[in-house]
mmCIF file of C-alpha atoms in Angstrom:
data_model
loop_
_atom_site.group_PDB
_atom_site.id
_atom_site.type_symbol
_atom_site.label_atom_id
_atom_site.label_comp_id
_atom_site.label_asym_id
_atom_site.label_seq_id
_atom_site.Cartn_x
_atom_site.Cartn_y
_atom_site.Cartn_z
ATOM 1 C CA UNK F 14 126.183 47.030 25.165
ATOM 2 C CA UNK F 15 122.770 45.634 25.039
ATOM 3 C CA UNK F 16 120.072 46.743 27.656
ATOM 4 C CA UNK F 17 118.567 44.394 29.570
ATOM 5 C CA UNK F 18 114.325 45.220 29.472
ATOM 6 C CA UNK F 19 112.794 44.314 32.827
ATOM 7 C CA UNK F 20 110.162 41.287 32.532
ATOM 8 C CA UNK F 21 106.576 42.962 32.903
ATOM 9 C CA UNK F 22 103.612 40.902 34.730
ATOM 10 C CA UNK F 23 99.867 41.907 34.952
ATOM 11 C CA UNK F 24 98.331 42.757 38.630
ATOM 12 C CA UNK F 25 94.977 43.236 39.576
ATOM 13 C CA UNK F 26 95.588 46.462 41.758
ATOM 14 C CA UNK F 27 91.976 48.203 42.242
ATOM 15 C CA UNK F 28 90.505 46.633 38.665
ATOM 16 C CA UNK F 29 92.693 47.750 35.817
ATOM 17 C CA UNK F 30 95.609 45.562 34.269
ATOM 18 C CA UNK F 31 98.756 47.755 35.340
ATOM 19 C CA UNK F 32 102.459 45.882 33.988
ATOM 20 C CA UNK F 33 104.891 46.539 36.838
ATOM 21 C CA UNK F 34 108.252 44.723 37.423
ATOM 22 C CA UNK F 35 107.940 40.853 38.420
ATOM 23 C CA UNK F 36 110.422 40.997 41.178
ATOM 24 C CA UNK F 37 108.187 43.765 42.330
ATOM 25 C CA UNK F 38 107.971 43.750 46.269
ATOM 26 C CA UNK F 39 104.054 44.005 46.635
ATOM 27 C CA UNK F 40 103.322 40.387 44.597
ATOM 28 C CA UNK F 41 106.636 39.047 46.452
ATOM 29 C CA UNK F 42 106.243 40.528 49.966
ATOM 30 C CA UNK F 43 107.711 37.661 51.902
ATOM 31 C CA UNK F 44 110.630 35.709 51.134
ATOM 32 C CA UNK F 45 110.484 32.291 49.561
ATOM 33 C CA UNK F 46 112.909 30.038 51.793
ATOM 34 C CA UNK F 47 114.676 26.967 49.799
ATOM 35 C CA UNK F 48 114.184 23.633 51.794
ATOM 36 C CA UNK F 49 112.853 20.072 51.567
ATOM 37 C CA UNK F 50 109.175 19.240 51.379
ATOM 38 C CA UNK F 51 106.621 17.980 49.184
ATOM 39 C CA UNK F 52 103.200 18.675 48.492
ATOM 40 C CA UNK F 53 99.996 15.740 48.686
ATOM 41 C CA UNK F 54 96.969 16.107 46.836
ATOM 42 C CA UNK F 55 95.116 13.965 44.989
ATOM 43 C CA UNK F 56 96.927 10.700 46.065
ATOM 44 C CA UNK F 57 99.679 12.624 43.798
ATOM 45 C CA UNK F 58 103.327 13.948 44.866
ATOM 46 C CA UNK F 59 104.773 17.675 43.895
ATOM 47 C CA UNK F 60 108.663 18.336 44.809
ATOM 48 C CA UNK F 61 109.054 21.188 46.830
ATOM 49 C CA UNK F 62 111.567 24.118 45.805
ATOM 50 C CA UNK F 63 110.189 27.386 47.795
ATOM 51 C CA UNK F 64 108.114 28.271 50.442
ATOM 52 C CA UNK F 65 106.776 31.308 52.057
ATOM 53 C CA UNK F 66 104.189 32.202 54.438
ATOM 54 C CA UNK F 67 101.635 32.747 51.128
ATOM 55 C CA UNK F 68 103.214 31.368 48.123
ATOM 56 C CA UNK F 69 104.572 27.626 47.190
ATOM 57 C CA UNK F 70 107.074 26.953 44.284
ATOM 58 C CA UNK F 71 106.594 23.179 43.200
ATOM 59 C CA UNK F 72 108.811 21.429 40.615
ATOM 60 C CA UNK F 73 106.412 20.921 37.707
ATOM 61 C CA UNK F 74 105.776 17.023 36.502
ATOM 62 C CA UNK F 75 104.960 16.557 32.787
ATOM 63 C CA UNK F 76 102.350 13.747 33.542
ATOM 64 C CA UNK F 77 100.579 15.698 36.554
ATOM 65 C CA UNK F 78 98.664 19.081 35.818
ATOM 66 C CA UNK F 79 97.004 21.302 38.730
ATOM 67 C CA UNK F 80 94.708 23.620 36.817
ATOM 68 C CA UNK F 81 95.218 27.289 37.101
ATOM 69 C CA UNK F 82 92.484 29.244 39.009
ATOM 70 C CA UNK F 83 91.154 25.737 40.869
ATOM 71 C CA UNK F 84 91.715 25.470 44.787
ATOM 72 C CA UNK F 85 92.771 22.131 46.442
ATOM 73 C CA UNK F 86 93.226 21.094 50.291
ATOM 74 C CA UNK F 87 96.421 19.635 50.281
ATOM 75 C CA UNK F 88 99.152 18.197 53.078
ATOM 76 C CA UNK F 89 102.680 19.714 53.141
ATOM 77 C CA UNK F 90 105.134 17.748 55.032
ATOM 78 C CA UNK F 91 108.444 18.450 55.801
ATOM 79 C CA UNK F 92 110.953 15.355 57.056
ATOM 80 C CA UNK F 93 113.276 16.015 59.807
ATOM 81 C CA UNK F 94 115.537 13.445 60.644
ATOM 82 C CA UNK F 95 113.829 12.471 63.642
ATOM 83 C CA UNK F 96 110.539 12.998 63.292
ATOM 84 C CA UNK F 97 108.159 14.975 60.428
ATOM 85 C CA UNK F 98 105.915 17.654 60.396
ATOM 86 C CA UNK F 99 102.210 17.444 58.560
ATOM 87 C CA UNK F 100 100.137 20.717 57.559
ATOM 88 C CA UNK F 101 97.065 20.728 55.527
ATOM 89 C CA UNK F 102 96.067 24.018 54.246
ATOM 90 C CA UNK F 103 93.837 25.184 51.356
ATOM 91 C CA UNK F 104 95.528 26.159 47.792
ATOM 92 C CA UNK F 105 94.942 28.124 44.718
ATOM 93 C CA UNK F 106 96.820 27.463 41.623
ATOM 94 C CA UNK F 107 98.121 30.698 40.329
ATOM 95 C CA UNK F 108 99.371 29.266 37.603
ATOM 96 C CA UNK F 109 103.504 28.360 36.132
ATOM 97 C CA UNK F 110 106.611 31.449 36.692
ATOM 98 C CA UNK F 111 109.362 30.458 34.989
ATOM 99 C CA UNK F 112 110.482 26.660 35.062
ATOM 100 C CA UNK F 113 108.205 26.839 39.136
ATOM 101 C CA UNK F 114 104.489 25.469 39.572
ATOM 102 C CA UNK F 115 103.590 28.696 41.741
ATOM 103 C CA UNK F 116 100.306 27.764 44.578
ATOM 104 C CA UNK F 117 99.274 30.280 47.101
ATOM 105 C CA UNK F 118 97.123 30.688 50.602
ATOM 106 C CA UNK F 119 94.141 30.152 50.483
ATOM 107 C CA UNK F 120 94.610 32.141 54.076
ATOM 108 C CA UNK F 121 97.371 33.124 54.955
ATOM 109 C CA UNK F 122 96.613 33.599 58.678
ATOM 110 C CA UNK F 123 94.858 30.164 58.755
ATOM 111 C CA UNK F 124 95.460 27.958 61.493
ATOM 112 C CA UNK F 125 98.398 26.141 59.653
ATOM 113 C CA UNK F 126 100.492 29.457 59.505
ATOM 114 C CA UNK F 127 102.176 29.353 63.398
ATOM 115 C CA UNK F 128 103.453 25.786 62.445
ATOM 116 C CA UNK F 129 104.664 27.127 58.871
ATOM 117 C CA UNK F 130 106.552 30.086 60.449
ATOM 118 C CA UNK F 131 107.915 28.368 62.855
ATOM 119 C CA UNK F 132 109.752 25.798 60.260
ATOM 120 C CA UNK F 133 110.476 28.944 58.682
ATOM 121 C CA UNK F 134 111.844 31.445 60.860
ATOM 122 C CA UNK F 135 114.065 28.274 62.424
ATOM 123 C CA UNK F 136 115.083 27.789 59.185
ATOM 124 C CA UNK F 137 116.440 31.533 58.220
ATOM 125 C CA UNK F 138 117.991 31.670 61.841
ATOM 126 C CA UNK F 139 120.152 29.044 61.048
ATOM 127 C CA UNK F 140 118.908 25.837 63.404
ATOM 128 C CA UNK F 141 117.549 23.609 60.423
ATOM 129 C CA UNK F 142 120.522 21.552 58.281
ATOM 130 C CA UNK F 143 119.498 20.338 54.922
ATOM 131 C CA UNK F 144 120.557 17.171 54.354
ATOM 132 C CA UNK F 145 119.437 16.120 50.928
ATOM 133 C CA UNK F 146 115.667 15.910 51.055
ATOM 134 C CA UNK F 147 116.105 15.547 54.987
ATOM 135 C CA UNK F 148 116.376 18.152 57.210
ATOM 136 C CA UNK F 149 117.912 17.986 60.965
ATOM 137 C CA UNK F 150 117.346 20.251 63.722
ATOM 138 C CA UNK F 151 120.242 22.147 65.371
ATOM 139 C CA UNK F 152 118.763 24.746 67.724
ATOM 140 C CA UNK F 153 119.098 24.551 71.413
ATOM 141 C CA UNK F 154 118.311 21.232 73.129
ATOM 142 C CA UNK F 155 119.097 22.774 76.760
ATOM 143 C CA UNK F 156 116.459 22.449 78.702
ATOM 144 C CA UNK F 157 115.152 25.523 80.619
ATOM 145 C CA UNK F 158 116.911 25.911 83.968
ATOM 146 C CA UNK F 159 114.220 25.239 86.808
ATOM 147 C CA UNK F 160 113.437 28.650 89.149
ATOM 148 C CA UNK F 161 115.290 28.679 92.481
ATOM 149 C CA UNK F 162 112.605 27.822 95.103
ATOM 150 C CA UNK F 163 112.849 31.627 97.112
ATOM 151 C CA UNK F 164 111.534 31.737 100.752
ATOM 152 C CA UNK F 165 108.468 32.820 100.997
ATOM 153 C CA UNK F 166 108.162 35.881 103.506
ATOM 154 C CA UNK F 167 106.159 36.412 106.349
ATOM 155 C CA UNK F 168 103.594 39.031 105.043
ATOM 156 C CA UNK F 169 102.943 36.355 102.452
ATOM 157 C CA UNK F 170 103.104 33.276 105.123
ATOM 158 C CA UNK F 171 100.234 35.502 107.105
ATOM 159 C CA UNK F 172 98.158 36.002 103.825
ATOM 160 C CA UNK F 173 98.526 31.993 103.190
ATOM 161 C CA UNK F 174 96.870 31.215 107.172
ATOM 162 C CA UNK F 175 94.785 34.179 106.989
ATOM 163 C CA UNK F 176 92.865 32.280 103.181
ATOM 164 C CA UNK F 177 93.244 28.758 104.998
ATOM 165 C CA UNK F 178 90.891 30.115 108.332
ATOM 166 C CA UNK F 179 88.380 32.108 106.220
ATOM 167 C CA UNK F 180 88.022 29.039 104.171
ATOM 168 C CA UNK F 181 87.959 26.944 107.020
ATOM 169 C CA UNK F 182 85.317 29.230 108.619
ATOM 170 C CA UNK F 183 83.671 29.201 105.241
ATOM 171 C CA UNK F 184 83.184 25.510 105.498
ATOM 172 C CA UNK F 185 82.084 25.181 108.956
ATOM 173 C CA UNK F 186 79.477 27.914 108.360
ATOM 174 C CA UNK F 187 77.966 26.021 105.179
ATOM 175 C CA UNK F 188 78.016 22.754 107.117
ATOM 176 C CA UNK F 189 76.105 23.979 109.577
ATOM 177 C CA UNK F 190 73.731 25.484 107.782
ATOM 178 C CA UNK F 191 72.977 22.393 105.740
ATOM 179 C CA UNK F 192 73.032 20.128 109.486
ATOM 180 C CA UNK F 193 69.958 22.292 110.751
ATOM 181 C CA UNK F 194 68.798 22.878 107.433
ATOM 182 C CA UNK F 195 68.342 18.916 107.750
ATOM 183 C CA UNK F 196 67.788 18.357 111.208
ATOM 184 C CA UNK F 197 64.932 21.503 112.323
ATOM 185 C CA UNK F 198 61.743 22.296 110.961
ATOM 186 C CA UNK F 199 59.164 24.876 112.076
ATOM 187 C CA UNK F 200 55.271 24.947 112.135
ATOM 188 C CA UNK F 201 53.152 26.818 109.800
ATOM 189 C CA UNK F 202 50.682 28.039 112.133
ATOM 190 C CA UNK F 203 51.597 30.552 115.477
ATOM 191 C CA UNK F 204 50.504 29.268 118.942
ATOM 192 C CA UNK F 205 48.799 31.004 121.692
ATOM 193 C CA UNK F 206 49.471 30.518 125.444
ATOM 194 C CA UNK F 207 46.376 30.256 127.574
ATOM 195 C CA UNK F 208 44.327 29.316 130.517
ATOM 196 C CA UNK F 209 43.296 26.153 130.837
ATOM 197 C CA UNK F 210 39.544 25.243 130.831
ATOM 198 C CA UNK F 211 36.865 23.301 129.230
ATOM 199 C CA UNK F 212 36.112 23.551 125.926
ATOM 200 C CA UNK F 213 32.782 22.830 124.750
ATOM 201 C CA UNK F 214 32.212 21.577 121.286
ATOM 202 C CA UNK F 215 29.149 21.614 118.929
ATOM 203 C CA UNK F 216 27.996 17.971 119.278
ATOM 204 C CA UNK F 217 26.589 17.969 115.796
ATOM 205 C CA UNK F 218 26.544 19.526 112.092
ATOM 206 C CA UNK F 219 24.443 22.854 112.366
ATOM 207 C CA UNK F 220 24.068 26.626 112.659
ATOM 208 C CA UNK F 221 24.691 28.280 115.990
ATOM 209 C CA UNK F 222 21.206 29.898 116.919
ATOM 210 C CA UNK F 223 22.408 31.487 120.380
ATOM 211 C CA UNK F 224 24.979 32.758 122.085
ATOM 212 C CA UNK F 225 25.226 33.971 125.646
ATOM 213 C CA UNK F 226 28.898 33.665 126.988
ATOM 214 C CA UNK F 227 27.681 35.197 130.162
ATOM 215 C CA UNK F 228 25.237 32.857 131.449
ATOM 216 C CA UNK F 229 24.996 31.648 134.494
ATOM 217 C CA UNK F 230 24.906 28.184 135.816
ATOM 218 C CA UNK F 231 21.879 26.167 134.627
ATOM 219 C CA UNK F 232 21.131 29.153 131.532
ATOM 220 C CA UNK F 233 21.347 28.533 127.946
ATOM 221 C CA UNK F 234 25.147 28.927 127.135
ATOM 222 C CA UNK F 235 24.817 28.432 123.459
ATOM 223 C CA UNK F 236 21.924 27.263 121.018
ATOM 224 C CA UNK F 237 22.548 25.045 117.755
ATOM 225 C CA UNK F 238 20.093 24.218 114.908
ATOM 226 C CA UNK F 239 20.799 21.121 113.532
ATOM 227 C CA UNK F 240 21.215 19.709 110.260
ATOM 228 C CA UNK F 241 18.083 17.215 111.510
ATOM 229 C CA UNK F 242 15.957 20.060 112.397
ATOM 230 C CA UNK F 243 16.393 19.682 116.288
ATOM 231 C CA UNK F 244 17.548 22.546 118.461
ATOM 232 C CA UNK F 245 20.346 21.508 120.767
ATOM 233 C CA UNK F 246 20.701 23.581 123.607
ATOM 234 C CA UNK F 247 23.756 23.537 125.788
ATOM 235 C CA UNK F 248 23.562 24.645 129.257
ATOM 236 C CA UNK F 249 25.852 26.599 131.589
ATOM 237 C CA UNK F 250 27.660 23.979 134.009
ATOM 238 C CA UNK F 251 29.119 25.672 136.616
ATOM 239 C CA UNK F 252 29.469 29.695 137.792
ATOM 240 C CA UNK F 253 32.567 29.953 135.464
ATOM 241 C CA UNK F 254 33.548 32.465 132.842
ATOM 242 C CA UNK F 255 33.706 31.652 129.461
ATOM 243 C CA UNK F 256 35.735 32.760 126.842
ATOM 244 C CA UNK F 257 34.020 32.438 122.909
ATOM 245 C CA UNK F 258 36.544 30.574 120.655
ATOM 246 C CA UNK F 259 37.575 32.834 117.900
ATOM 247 C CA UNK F 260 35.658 33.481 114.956
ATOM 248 C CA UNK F 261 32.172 32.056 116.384
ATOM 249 C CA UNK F 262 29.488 34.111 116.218
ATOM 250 C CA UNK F 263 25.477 33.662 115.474
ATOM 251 C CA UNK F 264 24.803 32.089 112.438
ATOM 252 C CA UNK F 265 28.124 30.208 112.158
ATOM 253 C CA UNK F 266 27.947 26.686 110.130
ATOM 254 C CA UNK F 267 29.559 24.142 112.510
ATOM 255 C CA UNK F 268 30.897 20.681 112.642
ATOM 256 C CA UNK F 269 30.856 18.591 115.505
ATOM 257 C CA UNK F 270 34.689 18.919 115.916
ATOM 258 C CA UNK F 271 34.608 22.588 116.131
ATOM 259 C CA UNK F 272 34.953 24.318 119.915
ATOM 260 C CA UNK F 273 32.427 26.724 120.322
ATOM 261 C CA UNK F 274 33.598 28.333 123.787
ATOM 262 C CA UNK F 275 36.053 27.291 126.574
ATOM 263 C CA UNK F 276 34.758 27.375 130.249
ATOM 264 C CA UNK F 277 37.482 28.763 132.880
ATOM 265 C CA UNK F 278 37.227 26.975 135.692
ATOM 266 C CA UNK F 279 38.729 28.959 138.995
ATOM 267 C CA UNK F 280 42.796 28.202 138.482
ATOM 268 C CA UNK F 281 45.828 29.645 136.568
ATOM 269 C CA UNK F 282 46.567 26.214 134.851
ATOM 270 C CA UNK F 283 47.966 27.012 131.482
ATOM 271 C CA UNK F 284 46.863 25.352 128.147
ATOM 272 C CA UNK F 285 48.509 25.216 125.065
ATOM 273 C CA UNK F 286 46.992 24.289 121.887
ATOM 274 C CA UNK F 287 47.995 23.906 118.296
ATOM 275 C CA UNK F 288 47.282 22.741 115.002
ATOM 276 C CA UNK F 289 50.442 20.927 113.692
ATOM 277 C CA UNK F 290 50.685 19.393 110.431
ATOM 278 C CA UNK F 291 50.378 15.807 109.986
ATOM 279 C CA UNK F 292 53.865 15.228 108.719
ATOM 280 C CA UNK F 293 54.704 17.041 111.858
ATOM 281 C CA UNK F 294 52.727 15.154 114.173
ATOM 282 C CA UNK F 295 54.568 11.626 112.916
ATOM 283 C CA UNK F 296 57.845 13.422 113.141
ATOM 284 C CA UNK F 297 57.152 14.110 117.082
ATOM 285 C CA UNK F 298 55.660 10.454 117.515
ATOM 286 C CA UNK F 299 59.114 9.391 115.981
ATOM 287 C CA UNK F 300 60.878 10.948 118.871
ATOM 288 C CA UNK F 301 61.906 14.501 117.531
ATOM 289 C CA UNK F 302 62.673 17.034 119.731
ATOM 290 C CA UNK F 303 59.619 19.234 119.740
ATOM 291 C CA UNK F 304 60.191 23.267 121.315
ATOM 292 C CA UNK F 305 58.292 26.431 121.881
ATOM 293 C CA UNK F 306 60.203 29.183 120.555
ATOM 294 C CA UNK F 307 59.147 32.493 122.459
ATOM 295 C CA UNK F 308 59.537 36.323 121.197
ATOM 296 C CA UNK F 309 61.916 36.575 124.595
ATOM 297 C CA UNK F 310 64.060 34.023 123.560
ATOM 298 C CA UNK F 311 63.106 31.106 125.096
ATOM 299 C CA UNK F 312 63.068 27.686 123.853
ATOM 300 C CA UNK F 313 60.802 25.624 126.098
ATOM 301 C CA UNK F 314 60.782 21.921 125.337
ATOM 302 C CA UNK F 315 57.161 20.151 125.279
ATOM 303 C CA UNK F 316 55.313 17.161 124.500
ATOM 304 C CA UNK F 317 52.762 16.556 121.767
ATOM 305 C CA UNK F 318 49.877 14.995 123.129
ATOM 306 C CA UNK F 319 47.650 14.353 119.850
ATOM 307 C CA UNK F 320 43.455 13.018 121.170
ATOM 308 C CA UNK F 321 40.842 11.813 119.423
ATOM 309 C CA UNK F 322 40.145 14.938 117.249
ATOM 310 C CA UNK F 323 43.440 15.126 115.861
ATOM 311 C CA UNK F 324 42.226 10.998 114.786
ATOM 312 C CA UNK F 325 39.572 12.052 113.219
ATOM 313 C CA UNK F 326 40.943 15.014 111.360
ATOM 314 C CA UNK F 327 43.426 12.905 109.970
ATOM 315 C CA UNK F 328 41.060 10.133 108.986
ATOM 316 C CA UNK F 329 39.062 12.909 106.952
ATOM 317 C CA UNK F 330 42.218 14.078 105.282
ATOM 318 C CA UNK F 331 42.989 17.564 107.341
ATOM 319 C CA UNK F 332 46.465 18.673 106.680
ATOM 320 C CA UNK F 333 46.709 20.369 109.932
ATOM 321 C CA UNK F 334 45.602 18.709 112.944
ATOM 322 C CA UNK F 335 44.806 19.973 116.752
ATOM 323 C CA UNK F 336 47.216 19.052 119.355
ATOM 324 C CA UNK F 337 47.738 19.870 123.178
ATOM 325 C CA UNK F 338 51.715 20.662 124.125
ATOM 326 C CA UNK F 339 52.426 19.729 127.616
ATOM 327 C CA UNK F 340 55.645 22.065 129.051
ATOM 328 C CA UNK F 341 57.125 20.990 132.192
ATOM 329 C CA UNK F 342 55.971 22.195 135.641
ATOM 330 C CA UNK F 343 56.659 26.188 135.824
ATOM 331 C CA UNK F 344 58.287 26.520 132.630
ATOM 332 C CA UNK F 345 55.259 28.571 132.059
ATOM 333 C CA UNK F 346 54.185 31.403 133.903
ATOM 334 C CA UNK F 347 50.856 33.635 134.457
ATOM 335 C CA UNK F 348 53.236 36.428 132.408
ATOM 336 C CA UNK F 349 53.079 33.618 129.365
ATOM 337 C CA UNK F 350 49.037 34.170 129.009
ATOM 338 C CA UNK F 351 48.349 35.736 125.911
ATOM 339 C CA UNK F 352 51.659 35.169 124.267
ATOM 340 C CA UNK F 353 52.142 33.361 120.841
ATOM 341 C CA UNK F 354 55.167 31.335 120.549
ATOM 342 C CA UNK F 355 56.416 29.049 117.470
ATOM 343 C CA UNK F 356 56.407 25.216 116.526
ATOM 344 C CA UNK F 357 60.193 23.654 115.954
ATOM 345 C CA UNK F 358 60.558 19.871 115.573
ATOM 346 C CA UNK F 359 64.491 19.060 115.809
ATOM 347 C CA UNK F 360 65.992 15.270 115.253
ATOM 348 C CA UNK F 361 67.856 13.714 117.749
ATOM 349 C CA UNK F 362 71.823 14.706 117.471
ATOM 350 C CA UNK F 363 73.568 11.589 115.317
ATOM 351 C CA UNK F 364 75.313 10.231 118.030
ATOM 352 C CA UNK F 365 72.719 10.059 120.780
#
């Protein structure tokens, strides 16, 4: 009785040339399935015999040769009887076993390898029929049975109206904030609540030479030396107190615009005065709503009443212009003198 020698093949395991068993497990891990396909490379056409998830067994063809050691993209497809399936992974040629023309993965975890296993694994389990070089599909055709709709309960009913009015608030609360975000604007500069009286202006471009805030009628109230060289001096008109605009002093550069001091003639009328900016100004000549906003948390509304120095500001260029705001009768008080209170222009609602 003869002995039958096992057929020895070379693998590279960690650089040396080691003959172990060709049906070894570690160079034929996973099994090669029989079924129809062919192989496309080239413009040429290999028969398939077996596939795996790393190796391909082609039925060699005397007049086509696939060097050994080159790599090749090439399309696999497989025909079903309905339909066919196309994958294009990348090759090496590992060369002839037996009567096979043996090809492996490139990767074998490329993106071609969940389509492969699936023919595969379908296949094994039974649901793929060869017939001939067509294969037909016999698994389960059933279509999934859809989920009874289930009532939902009331904690979860609760949740659903609970999400719907904090949205809902959500909503409201953004639109709101973009409607007066569009509608309202405020002033730069504060406002100060005060008596009434008569201002008194330098009438000319100069230096103020003199002041006496306490003179009395007929005295020098203020001296200015003018950009001509004359000396202007402006006399007391009445027994009156007067109050010294802020920031004047002797030696101050003025312009004929500027107020020097404000005479307080004997009554508690109440003046308000502002600089508003031009852009402002033409909003409030439009017809927006114009308010003073108090600490206490009054809004009084009031009307800009622009004269000829806010003309002439705005002629010159001035971004900020003086204005008088007229409140209605007793909306301000004696209490209100002294107080500083904010600009807020507001357009007319939509629908008025």
């Amino acid at each position: 009785m003869g002995v039958h020698k096992a057929e020895l093949r070379d693998l590279n395991l960690g650089g040396g040339h080691v003959p172990v068993p060709y049906e070894f497990g570690y160079e034929n891990e996973h099994p090669a399935v029989s079924l129809p396909f062919t192989l496309h490379v080239y413009g040429q056409q290999f028969t398939g015999k077996k596939i795996s998830v790393t190796t391909i067994q082609l039925v060699p063809q005397d007049e086509i040769y696939l060097i050994k050691g080159t790599r090749h993209a090439v399309r696999l497809q497989f025909e079903f009887q309905n339909f066919s399936l196309t994958i294009y992974p990348e090759v090496v040629v590992v060369g002839e076993s037996r009567d096979d023309l043996v090809l492996k993965f490139v990767d074998p975890t490329g993106d071609h390898v969940a389509q492969l296993r699936f023919v595969l694994n379908s296949f094994i389990a039974g649901d793929f029929v060869t017939l001939g070089a067509v294969m037909s599909y016999s698994g389960p055709i059933k279509p999934k049975e859809e989920k009874k709709s289930v009532e939902p309960k009331w904690t979860e009913r609760y949740r659903s109206i609970a999400v719907a009015l904090v949205s809902g608030l959500l909503a409201l609360t953004a639109a709101s904030a973009l409607y007066v975000r569009y509608t309202t604007g405020y002033e730069m500069h504060p406002v100060l609540i005060e008596r009434a009286g008569q201002p008194m202006q330098a009438t000319t471009p100069g230096q103020v030479s003199y002041l006496n805030p306490d003179a009395k009628k007929g005295e020098v109230l203020f001296s200015v030396n003018a950009n001509s060289g004359d000396v202007l001096n402006f006399q007391m008109p009445c027994d009156c107190q007067a109050i010294v605009n802020q920031g004047v002093s002797e030696g101050l550069t003025v312009l004929p615009t500027d107020v020097i001091l404000t005479i307080l003639v004997n009554n508690f009328d109440l003046s308000v005065q502002a600089l508003m900016s031009v852009e402002g100004l033409a909003r409030a000549m439009k017809g927006d709503r114009v308010y003073l906003d108090l600490a206490d948390g009054r809004s009084i509304p009031v009307q800009a009443v622009a004269g000829k120095s806010a003309n002439t500001a705005a002629m010159s260029g001035e971004l900020f212009v003086p204005v008088q705001l007229v409140a209605p009768e007793g909306a301000l008080t004696e209490e209100d003198i002294g107080k500083f209170a904010q600009v807020r222009l507001t357009k007319s609602y939509l629908w008025n």
